[in-house]
Short mmCIF file of C-alpha atoms and ligand atoms in Angstrom, two decimals:
data_model
loop_
_atom_site.label_atom_id
_atom_site.label_comp_id
_atom_site.label_asym_id
_atom_site.label_seq_id
_atom_site.Cartn_x
_atom_site.Cartn_y
_atom_site.Cartn_z
CA UNK P 186 36.65 5.30 -7.71
CA UNK P 187 38.17 2.12 -6.35
CA UNK P 188 36.14 -0.35 -4.32
CA UNK P 189 36.89 -0.22 -0.61
CA UNK P 190 38.52 -3.42 0.65
CA UNK P 191 36.78 -4.92 3.65
CA UNK P 192 32.99 -4.57 3.85
CA UNK P 193 31.71 -2.50 6.78
CA UNK P 194 29.99 -4.66 9.39
CA UNK P 195 26.42 -4.03 10.56
CA UNK P 196 23.60 -6.00 12.19
CA UNK P 197 20.86 -5.33 9.67
CA UNK P 198 20.97 -3.85 6.18
CA UNK P 199 17.68 -2.53 4.82
CA UNK P 200 17.18 -2.20 1.06
CA UNK P 201 14.82 0.71 0.34
CA UNK P 202 13.75 3.75 2.38
CA UNK P 203 9.99 3.69 1.74
CA UNK P 204 7.38 3.13 4.49
CA UNK P 205 8.36 -0.52 5.11
CA UNK P 206 12.13 0.00 5.14
CA UNK P 207 12.17 3.22 7.15
CA UNK P 208 9.75 1.77 9.74
CA UNK P 209 11.83 -1.37 10.19
CA UNK P 210 15.09 0.60 10.36
CA UNK P 211 13.69 2.95 13.02
CA UNK P 212 12.41 0.08 15.19
CA UNK P 213 15.66 -1.90 14.95
CA UNK P 214 17.89 1.12 15.58
CA UNK P 215 15.76 1.97 18.59
CA UNK P 216 16.56 -1.49 19.97
CA UNK P 217 20.23 -0.61 19.76
CA UNK P 218 21.08 -2.54 16.61
CA UNK P 219 23.51 -1.28 14.01
CA UNK P 220 21.28 -0.59 11.04
CA UNK P 221 22.15 0.60 7.55
CA UNK P 222 19.21 1.90 5.49
CA UNK P 223 19.92 2.39 1.77
CA UNK P 224 17.64 4.39 -0.53
CA UNK P 225 18.46 4.68 -4.22
CA UNK P 226 16.67 8.02 -4.58
CA UNK P 227 16.78 11.25 -2.52
CA UNK P 228 13.97 12.29 -0.20
CA UNK P 229 11.63 14.02 -0.76
CA UNK P 230 10.91 11.85 -3.79
CA UNK P 231 7.58 11.30 -5.57
CA UNK P 232 5.62 8.12 -4.88
CA UNK P 233 2.04 7.20 -5.66
CA UNK P 234 -0.20 5.78 -2.93
CA UNK P 235 -1.59 8.78 -1.05
CA UNK P 236 -4.57 7.46 0.90
CA UNK P 237 -3.97 5.89 4.31
CA UNK P 238 -6.12 3.61 6.48
CA UNK P 239 -7.29 4.27 10.06
CA UNK P 240 -5.33 1.24 11.30
CA UNK P 241 -2.20 3.04 10.11
CA UNK P 242 -2.71 5.80 12.69
CA UNK P 243 -1.82 3.37 15.50
CA UNK P 244 1.42 2.55 13.72
CA UNK P 245 2.37 6.23 13.55
CA UNK P 246 1.57 6.41 17.28
CA UNK P 247 3.91 3.52 17.96
CA UNK P 248 6.64 5.34 16.02
CA UNK P 249 5.91 8.59 17.87
CA UNK P 250 5.03 10.28 14.58
CA UNK P 251 1.26 10.92 14.77
CA UNK P 252 1.65 14.69 15.09
CA UNK P 253 4.14 14.88 12.22
CA UNK P 254 1.75 13.06 9.87
CA UNK P 255 -1.24 15.03 11.20
CA UNK P 256 0.61 18.21 10.23
CA UNK P 257 0.93 17.22 6.55
CA UNK P 258 -2.23 15.10 6.23
CA UNK P 259 -5.78 15.77 5.13
CA UNK P 260 -8.21 14.05 7.54
CA UNK P 261 -10.11 11.19 5.88
CA UNK P 262 -13.23 10.04 7.74
CA UNK P 263 -14.64 7.63 5.20
CA UNK P 264 -15.07 6.52 1.62
CA UNK P 265 -17.58 7.72 -0.94
CA UNK P 266 -18.60 5.21 -3.60
CA UNK P 267 -20.07 6.37 -6.89
CA UNK P 268 -21.33 3.82 -9.38
CA UNK P 269 -23.15 4.06 -12.71
CA UNK P 270 -25.58 1.41 -11.39
CA UNK P 271 -26.85 3.65 -8.61
CA UNK P 272 -28.48 7.05 -8.88
CA UNK P 273 -26.80 8.44 -5.78
CA UNK P 274 -23.42 8.17 -4.13
CA UNK P 275 -22.94 6.25 -0.90
CA UNK P 276 -20.74 7.51 1.91
CA UNK P 277 -19.41 5.05 4.45
CA UNK P 278 -17.69 6.29 7.62
CA UNK P 279 -14.92 4.51 9.52
CA UNK P 280 -16.63 5.67 12.72
CA UNK P 281 -19.35 3.08 11.97
CA UNK P 282 -16.85 0.21 11.88
CA UNK P 283 -16.83 -2.46 14.61
CA UNK P 284 -14.10 -0.77 16.65
CA UNK P 285 -15.13 2.87 17.07
CA UNK P 286 -11.69 3.96 18.31
CA UNK P 287 -10.15 4.32 14.85
CA UNK P 288 -12.50 6.71 13.04
CA UNK P 289 -10.10 8.47 10.68
CA UNK P 290 -6.90 8.39 8.65
CA UNK P 291 -5.15 10.88 6.38
CA UNK P 292 -4.50 11.58 2.74
CA UNK P 293 -0.84 12.48 2.34
CA UNK P 294 1.72 13.53 -0.19
CA UNK P 295 4.00 10.54 -0.15
CA UNK P 296 7.06 12.69 -0.77
CA UNK P 297 6.36 14.34 2.61
CA UNK P 298 5.28 11.25 4.54
CA UNK P 299 8.11 9.05 3.31
CA UNK P 300 10.67 11.73 4.15
CA UNK P 301 9.32 11.96 7.72
CA UNK P 302 9.63 8.18 8.10
CA UNK P 303 13.13 8.12 6.58
CA UNK P 304 14.46 10.99 8.74
CA UNK P 305 12.88 9.34 11.78
CA UNK P 306 14.92 6.18 11.11
CA UNK P 307 18.07 8.33 11.03
CA UNK P 308 17.05 10.17 14.20
CA UNK P 309 16.62 6.82 15.98
CA UNK P 310 20.18 5.88 15.07
CA UNK P 311 20.03 4.10 11.70
CA UNK P 312 22.71 5.04 9.20
CA UNK P 313 20.34 6.25 6.49
CA UNK P 314 22.02 6.83 3.13
CA UNK P 315 20.31 8.29 0.05
CA UNK P 316 21.42 8.02 -3.55
CA UNK P 317 22.73 4.53 -2.85
CA UNK P 318 21.34 1.64 -4.87
CA UNK P 319 21.83 -1.96 -3.79
CA UNK P 320 23.24 -3.95 -6.70
CA UNK P 321 24.14 -7.30 -5.25
CA UNK P 322 23.51 -9.42 -2.17
CA UNK P 323 25.41 -12.67 -1.54
CA UNK P 324 24.12 -14.83 1.30
CA UNK P 325 25.99 -17.39 3.40
CA UNK P 326 25.24 -19.12 6.70
CA UNK P 327 26.28 -16.13 8.83
CA UNK P 328 24.68 -13.31 6.90
CA UNK P 329 25.21 -11.47 3.63
CA UNK P 330 27.66 -9.29 1.76
CA UNK P 331 25.85 -6.34 0.19
CA UNK P 332 27.23 -4.23 -2.64
CA UNK P 333 25.72 -0.86 -3.46
CA UNK P 334 26.48 1.89 -5.92
CA UNK P 335 26.31 5.55 -4.94
CA UNK P 336 25.24 8.46 -7.12
CA UNK P 337 28.86 9.52 -7.61
CA UNK P 338 29.67 6.12 -9.13
CA UNK P 339 31.54 4.78 -6.12
CA UNK P 340 30.86 1.32 -4.74
CA UNK P 341 30.32 0.49 -1.07
CA UNK P 342 30.07 -2.88 0.62
CA UNK P 343 28.59 -4.02 3.91
CA UNK P 344 28.70 -7.24 5.82
CA UNK P 345 25.25 -7.69 7.41
CA UNK P 346 23.99 -10.36 9.80
CA UNK P 347 20.51 -9.90 8.37
CA UNK P 348 18.99 -8.26 5.27
CA UNK P 349 15.52 -6.74 5.00
CA UNK P 350 14.30 -6.27 1.44
CA UNK P 351 11.94 -3.28 1.40
CA UNK P 352 12.64 -2.33 -2.22
CA UNK P 353 8.95 -1.99 -3.14
CA UNK P 354 7.87 -2.88 -6.66
CA UNK P 355 11.55 -3.30 -7.61
CA UNK P 356 11.27 -6.63 -5.68
CA UNK P 357 15.03 -6.94 -5.35
CA UNK P 358 15.33 -10.35 -3.68
CA UNK P 359 12.24 -11.83 -5.31
CA UNK P 360 13.86 -11.08 -8.69
CA UNK P 361 17.21 -12.44 -7.55
CA UNK P 362 15.59 -15.72 -6.49
CA UNK P 363 13.29 -15.77 -9.55
CA UNK P 364 10.47 -16.13 -7.05
CA UNK P 365 8.08 -13.50 -8.42
CA UNK P 366 4.68 -14.67 -9.60
CA UNK P 367 2.38 -12.27 -11.41
CA UNK P 368 -1.29 -12.58 -10.70
CA UNK P 369 -2.99 -13.29 -14.04
CA UNK P 370 -6.34 -12.09 -12.64
CA UNK P 371 -5.09 -8.59 -12.14
CA UNK P 372 -2.82 -6.78 -14.55
CA UNK P 373 -4.36 -3.33 -14.76
CA UNK P 374 -2.41 -0.08 -15.07
CA UNK P 375 -3.03 3.36 -13.63
CA UNK P 376 -3.10 6.84 -15.17
CA UNK P 377 -3.03 9.76 -12.77
CA UNK P 378 -2.48 13.46 -12.27
CA UNK P 379 -3.02 16.20 -9.69
CA UNK P 380 -5.66 18.92 -10.12
CA UNK P 381 -6.13 22.41 -8.73
CA UNK P 382 -9.66 23.71 -8.04
CA UNK P 383 -11.30 20.30 -8.08
CA UNK P 384 -14.66 20.31 -6.26
CA UNK P 385 -14.62 18.99 -2.74
CA UNK P 386 -17.24 17.53 -0.45
CA UNK P 387 -18.58 19.93 2.20
CA UNK P 388 -17.32 20.35 5.76
CA UNK P 389 -15.55 17.48 7.48
CA UNK P 390 -16.20 15.19 4.50
CA UNK P 391 -13.80 17.29 2.43
CA UNK P 392 -10.88 14.90 2.84
CA UNK P 393 -12.74 11.65 2.14
CA UNK P 394 -11.60 9.52 -0.75
CA UNK P 395 -14.10 8.90 -3.55
CA UNK P 396 -14.05 5.75 -5.64
CA UNK P 397 -15.86 6.12 -8.97
CA UNK P 398 -16.55 2.96 -10.91
CA UNK P 399 -16.82 3.29 -14.65
CA UNK P 400 -17.04 0.98 -17.65
CA UNK P 401 -13.30 0.23 -17.90
CA UNK P 402 -12.18 0.23 -14.26
CA UNK P 403 -12.32 2.68 -11.37
CA UNK P 404 -11.01 6.12 -10.37
CA UNK P 405 -9.55 7.39 -7.12
CA UNK P 406 -10.24 10.98 -6.06
CA UNK P 407 -7.98 11.96 -3.17
CA UNK P 408 -8.13 15.52 -1.74
CA UNK P 409 -4.74 16.57 -0.40
CA UNK P 410 -4.00 19.10 2.35
CA UNK P 411 -2.40 21.65 -0.01
CA UNK P 412 -5.67 22.06 -1.93
CA UNK P 413 -4.77 19.83 -4.86
CA UNK P 414 -6.64 16.62 -5.60
CA UNK P 415 -5.04 13.44 -6.83
CA UNK P 416 -7.10 11.70 -9.52
CA UNK P 417 -6.17 8.31 -10.93
CA UNK P 418 -7.81 5.84 -13.28
CA UNK P 419 -7.12 2.15 -12.73
CA UNK P 420 -8.03 0.61 -16.08
CA UNK P 421 -8.38 -2.93 -17.33
CA UNK P 422 -5.67 -3.89 -19.84
CA UNK P 423 -7.86 -4.08 -22.97
CA UNK P 424 -8.84 -0.44 -22.46
CA UNK P 425 -5.28 0.83 -22.18
CA UNK P 426 -4.26 -1.17 -25.24
CA UNK P 427 -6.90 0.79 -27.19
CA UNK P 428 -5.01 4.07 -26.59
CA UNK P 429 -4.22 5.96 -29.80
CA UNK P 430 -3.82 9.48 -28.37
CA UNK P 431 -1.14 11.13 -26.23
CA UNK P 432 -1.45 10.30 -22.54
CA UNK P 433 -2.94 13.63 -21.48
CA UNK P 434 -5.73 13.53 -24.07
CA UNK P 435 -6.40 9.88 -23.32
CA UNK P 436 -6.70 10.70 -19.61
CA UNK P 437 -9.16 13.52 -20.39
CA UNK P 438 -11.20 11.16 -22.60
CA UNK P 439 -11.18 8.57 -19.84
CA UNK P 440 -12.43 11.09 -17.27
CA UNK P 441 -15.20 12.05 -19.70
CA UNK P 442 -16.47 8.46 -19.51
CA UNK P 443 -17.42 9.12 -15.89
CA UNK P 444 -19.82 12.11 -15.85
CA UNK P 445 -19.92 12.43 -12.04
CA UNK P 446 -16.13 12.75 -11.94
CA UNK P 447 -16.05 15.11 -14.90
CA UNK P 448 -18.53 17.37 -13.12
CA UNK P 449 -16.27 17.58 -10.06
CA UNK P 450 -13.36 18.54 -12.30
CA UNK P 451 -15.29 21.08 -14.39
CA UNK P 452 -13.34 24.08 -12.99
CA UNK P 453 -10.13 22.18 -12.34
CA UNK P 454 -6.75 22.44 -14.05
CA UNK P 455 -4.08 19.78 -14.23
CA UNK P 456 -0.96 20.69 -12.22
CA UNK P 457 2.01 21.15 -14.59
CA UNK P 458 -0.12 19.59 -17.35
CA UNK P 459 1.36 16.33 -16.16
CA UNK P 460 -0.26 12.90 -16.50
CA UNK P 461 1.60 9.80 -15.35
CA UNK P 462 1.16 6.13 -16.07
CA UNK P 463 2.27 3.27 -13.88
CA UNK P 464 1.98 -0.49 -13.93
CA UNK P 465 -0.36 -1.61 -11.25
CA UNK P 466 -0.39 -5.36 -11.71
CA UNK P 467 -0.45 -7.67 -8.73
CA UNK P 468 2.26 -10.15 -7.87
CA UNK P 469 3.50 -12.18 -5.00
CA UNK P 470 6.73 -13.96 -4.25
CA UNK P 471 6.76 -17.72 -3.63
CA UNK P 472 8.16 -16.97 -0.15
CA UNK P 473 9.06 -13.95 1.96
CA UNK P 474 11.71 -15.25 4.34
CA UNK P 475 15.03 -17.06 4.43
CA UNK P 476 17.50 -17.77 7.19
CA UNK P 477 19.10 -14.35 6.81
CA UNK P 478 16.45 -12.23 5.10
CA UNK P 479 12.84 -11.11 4.94
CA UNK P 480 10.85 -9.39 2.21
CA UNK P 481 8.63 -6.58 3.52
CA UNK P 482 5.74 -4.64 1.96
CA UNK P 483 5.60 -4.42 -1.82
CA UNK P 484 8.93 -6.26 -2.03
CA UNK P 485 6.91 -9.38 -1.21
CA UNK P 486 3.47 -8.76 -2.64
CA UNK P 487 1.27 -6.13 -4.25
CA UNK P 488 -2.53 -6.09 -4.51
CA UNK P 489 -4.86 -3.72 -6.34
CA UNK P 490 -4.93 -0.40 -4.45
CA UNK P 491 -8.74 0.05 -4.47
CA UNK P 492 -8.88 -0.30 -0.66
CA UNK P 493 -5.79 1.90 -0.02
CA UNK P 494 -4.16 -0.95 1.85
CA UNK P 495 -0.55 -0.82 0.56
CA UNK P 496 1.14 1.56 3.00
CA UNK P 497 -0.56 -0.05 5.98
CA UNK P 498 0.42 -3.57 4.94
CA UNK P 499 3.98 -2.38 4.26
CA UNK P 500 4.42 -0.66 7.63
CA UNK P 501 2.72 -3.49 9.50
CA UNK P 502 5.04 -6.01 7.86
CA UNK P 503 7.95 -4.00 9.29
CA UNK P 504 6.52 -4.19 12.81
CA UNK P 505 6.14 -7.97 12.41
CA UNK P 506 9.49 -8.42 10.70
CA UNK P 507 11.61 -6.91 13.49
CA UNK P 508 10.50 -9.79 15.74
CA UNK P 509 11.95 -12.29 13.25
CA UNK P 510 15.21 -10.33 13.15
CA UNK P 511 15.42 -10.43 16.96
CA UNK P 512 14.76 -14.18 17.02
CA UNK P 513 17.43 -14.85 14.38
CA UNK P 514 20.11 -12.69 15.98
CA UNK P 515 19.38 -13.28 19.68
CA UNK P 516 17.44 -16.55 20.04
CA UNK P 517 18.36 -18.74 17.04
CA UNK P 518 16.40 -21.72 18.40
CA UNK P 519 13.21 -19.70 17.85
CA UNK P 520 14.08 -18.38 14.41
CA UNK P 521 12.46 -21.07 12.26
CA UNK P 522 9.13 -20.82 14.10
CA UNK P 523 9.24 -17.01 13.91
CA UNK P 524 9.80 -17.18 10.16
CA UNK P 525 6.91 -19.58 9.71
CA UNK P 526 4.60 -17.22 11.62
CA UNK P 527 5.84 -14.35 9.47
CA UNK P 528 5.11 -16.27 6.25
CA UNK P 529 1.53 -16.94 7.43
CA UNK P 530 1.04 -13.40 8.59
CA UNK P 531 2.34 -11.87 5.33
CA UNK P 532 -0.26 -13.79 3.34
CA UNK P 533 -3.19 -13.08 5.62
CA UNK P 534 -3.68 -9.35 4.94
CA UNK P 535 -3.36 -9.49 1.14
CA UNK P 536 -5.56 -12.61 1.05
CA UNK P 537 -8.39 -11.02 3.04
CA UNK P 538 -8.28 -7.78 1.04
CA UNK P 539 -7.95 -9.60 -2.27
CA UNK P 540 -11.06 -11.70 -1.76
CA UNK P 541 -13.13 -8.52 -1.72
CA UNK P 542 -11.05 -6.66 -4.29
CA UNK P 543 -11.66 -9.35 -6.92
CA UNK P 544 -15.37 -9.26 -6.15
CA UNK P 545 -15.89 -5.60 -5.44
CA UNK P 546 -17.72 -5.18 -8.73
CA UNK P 547 -19.93 -8.22 -8.11
CA UNK P 548 -23.49 -7.01 -7.51
CA UNK P 549 -23.95 -8.95 -4.24
CA UNK P 550 -20.81 -7.51 -2.69
CA UNK P 551 -21.33 -4.08 -4.15
CA UNK P 552 -24.84 -3.89 -2.70
CA UNK P 553 -23.28 -4.16 0.73
CA UNK P 554 -20.92 -1.32 -0.07
CA UNK P 555 -23.49 0.86 -1.77
CA UNK P 556 -26.44 0.21 0.58
CA UNK P 557 -24.77 -1.31 3.59
CA UNK P 558 -27.20 -3.32 5.67
CA UNK P 559 -26.06 -4.72 8.96
CA UNK P 560 -27.40 -8.24 9.54
CA UNK P 561 -24.84 -10.33 11.46
CA UNK P 562 -22.86 -7.07 11.80
CA UNK P 563 -21.70 -7.52 8.19
CA UNK P 564 -21.59 -3.77 7.55
CA UNK P 565 -19.40 -3.14 10.59
CA UNK P 566 -17.11 -6.01 9.62
CA UNK P 567 -16.76 -4.71 6.07
CA UNK P 568 -15.99 -1.22 7.35
CA UNK P 569 -13.40 -2.68 9.72
CA UNK P 570 -11.77 -4.39 6.76
CA UNK P 571 -11.85 -1.06 4.87
CA UNK P 572 -10.24 0.58 7.92
CA UNK P 573 -7.45 -2.01 7.92
CA UNK P 574 -8.51 -3.49 11.26
CA UNK P 575 -7.52 -7.04 10.35
CA UNK P 576 -4.65 -7.97 12.64
CA UNK P 577 -6.10 -7.00 16.00
CA UNK P 578 -8.69 -8.50 18.29
CA UNK P 579 -11.79 -7.17 16.51
CA UNK P 580 -13.91 -10.29 15.75
CA UNK P 581 -14.92 -9.45 12.19
CA UNK P 582 -14.29 -12.86 10.62
CA UNK P 583 -17.60 -14.59 11.43
CA UNK P 584 -19.54 -11.72 9.87
CA UNK P 585 -17.33 -11.69 6.79
CA UNK P 586 -17.89 -15.45 6.45
CA UNK P 587 -21.63 -14.79 6.41
CA UNK P 588 -21.13 -12.33 3.56
CA UNK P 589 -18.88 -14.72 1.64
CA UNK P 590 -21.42 -17.54 2.03
CA UNK P 591 -24.17 -15.27 0.76
CA UNK P 592 -21.97 -14.34 -2.18
CA UNK P 593 -21.28 -18.00 -3.07
CA UNK P 594 -24.99 -18.85 -2.82
CA UNK P 595 -26.15 -15.94 -4.97
CA UNK P 596 -23.27 -16.05 -7.43
CA UNK P 597 -23.10 -19.81 -7.96
CA UNK P 598 -22.13 -20.28 -11.56
CA UNK P 599 -21.24 -16.58 -11.96
CA UNK P 600 -17.72 -16.36 -10.55
CA UNK P 601 -17.30 -12.61 -10.94
P1 FAD U 2191 7.95 1.67 -1.60
O1 FAD U 2191 7.11 2.72 -0.99
O2 FAD U 2191 7.87 1.49 -3.06
O3 FAD U 2191 9.45 1.96 -1.17
C1 FAD U 2191 10.50 1.23 -1.73
C2 FAD U 2191 11.73 2.11 -1.74
O4 FAD U 2191 12.86 1.32 -2.11
C3 FAD U 2191 11.66 3.23 -2.76
O5 FAD U 2191 11.90 4.46 -2.13
C4 FAD U 2191 12.73 2.86 -3.79
O6 FAD U 2191 13.35 4.01 -4.36
C5 FAD U 2191 13.70 2.06 -2.96
N1 FAD U 2191 14.51 1.09 -3.70
C6 FAD U 2191 14.09 0.20 -4.63
N2 FAD U 2191 15.10 -0.57 -5.07
C7 FAD U 2191 16.20 -0.18 -4.38
C8 FAD U 2191 17.56 -0.61 -4.39
N3 FAD U 2191 17.99 -1.58 -5.19
N4 FAD U 2191 18.43 0.03 -3.57
C9 FAD U 2191 18.03 1.03 -2.77
N5 FAD U 2191 16.75 1.48 -2.73
C10 FAD U 2191 15.83 0.87 -3.51
N6 FAD U 2191 -1.20 2.40 -1.04
C11 FAD U 2191 -1.97 3.00 -0.11
O7 FAD U 2191 -1.80 2.73 1.08
N7 FAD U 2191 -2.93 3.91 -0.46
C12 FAD U 2191 -3.17 4.23 -1.77
O8 FAD U 2191 -4.02 5.07 -2.04
C13 FAD U 2191 -2.39 3.58 -2.78
N8 FAD U 2191 -2.58 3.86 -4.10
C14 FAD U 2191 -1.78 3.27 -5.04
C15 FAD U 2191 -1.98 3.55 -6.39
C16 FAD U 2191 -1.17 2.95 -7.38
C17 FAD U 2191 -1.41 3.24 -8.81
C18 FAD U 2191 -0.13 2.08 -6.96
C19 FAD U 2191 0.77 1.45 -7.99
C20 FAD U 2191 0.07 1.81 -5.61
C21 FAD U 2191 -0.75 2.38 -4.65
N9 FAD U 2191 -0.58 2.09 -3.29
C22 FAD U 2191 -1.39 2.68 -2.36
C23 FAD U 2191 0.42 1.11 -2.82
C24 FAD U 2191 1.58 1.79 -2.09
O9 FAD U 2191 2.15 2.76 -2.93
C25 FAD U 2191 2.63 0.74 -1.74
O10 FAD U 2191 1.98 -0.41 -1.22
C26 FAD U 2191 3.63 1.26 -0.68
O11 FAD U 2191 4.36 2.34 -1.18
C27 FAD U 2191 4.59 0.12 -0.28
O12 FAD U 2191 5.61 0.59 0.56
P2 FAD U 2191 7.06 -0.10 0.51
O13 FAD U 2191 7.86 0.55 1.58
O14 FAD U 2191 6.89 -1.58 0.54
O15 FAD U 2191 7.63 0.25 -0.93
#
């Protein structure tokens, strides 16, 4: 089919209809802006990343979607840690965090959650188009011309005053600008599958996530509302390179390296006999804003998912990003300062999580997770971090500094 002539004008074009893109599109459309939201796939589509944080619940409230997510979600009240160095598991509850008003989150099927967010953007007035992949973006002083290809092979073009890149790990603009930097400290990969009849914790603990550490990485164990349980192994690269068997057998062998996990799966069967593998390495872009664009969520940066922080950071970046769009389009004198704030903000969350992620296997830090003591309210501060309570008014930073100082004192000379 022939290309249409003049590009269709809009205020904001959003690349990618995942949590970041759909949230931003809904908020902007609600403000009366002309928003085009392009998603290359069709919802409901599979996505990994099924465990949410308590701080995310407030974001669903602000979107008016709490009940919709509640309907599909499995309540998650805390995190269970299981480690070969300890003879019993430790359960930590979000209700014990500093701020007691955010005691729970949900485990979700991302196909369901992401569809709710996407349809919400459309309901708020965004033009939400599926099966439409952005191929090219050309910027100039006034905005950008965006070219996208639809499933039927036809090409469409838009003229946007602002572009939000929410393309996830595809990192559309970061690739275009050759701005992507991989983190050499973290290049693990994940193997995962869904199980029926996996053992569950009793009563209200049933929906809690369990993190099992084992010799070559860690596992997630995420009970979903439909009775299946998502199990994934995040493995260090040397281990995956050692693979000589088909993926399914290798996954079974890997599970067998963690006896506590194997016991919980003793009666379980793998749904559709399917095991998946995905790259899980961390990266960041050198920058996340320009005069006519922002990068949101995974399009800007990705950190190891051990704290289930990705969806929250992605959606929160959308809430922050719409302020920069408003400044650029309505109050240009304020745009540069708004972008600077956004750049600082986008680094804060990943930086705070990463500090602990890279040290989560260090004995000093792990002791606090496994046997959380509470001097200087360190336990509450750590739980608040785990709950995602990092952008609000909760004063957790002094306590976390105490923990970091303790770590540096004890670990001097032993960086990991
Ligand atoms: P995405 O959710 O990836 O959405 C991007 C969307 O853009 C996709 O729908 C994609 O199809 C679309 N797209 C891409 N390119 C284009 C294009 N050119 N044109 C049009 N559309 C495009 N997070 C958690 O919170 N909890 C977890 O338990 C968790 N576990 C994880 C486990 C693993 C192994 C991995 C890899 C990640 C995990 N995450 C987890 C992270 C989480 O999945 C992401 O942080 C989150 O999905 C980011 O949302 P997003 O909107 O930025 O990107």
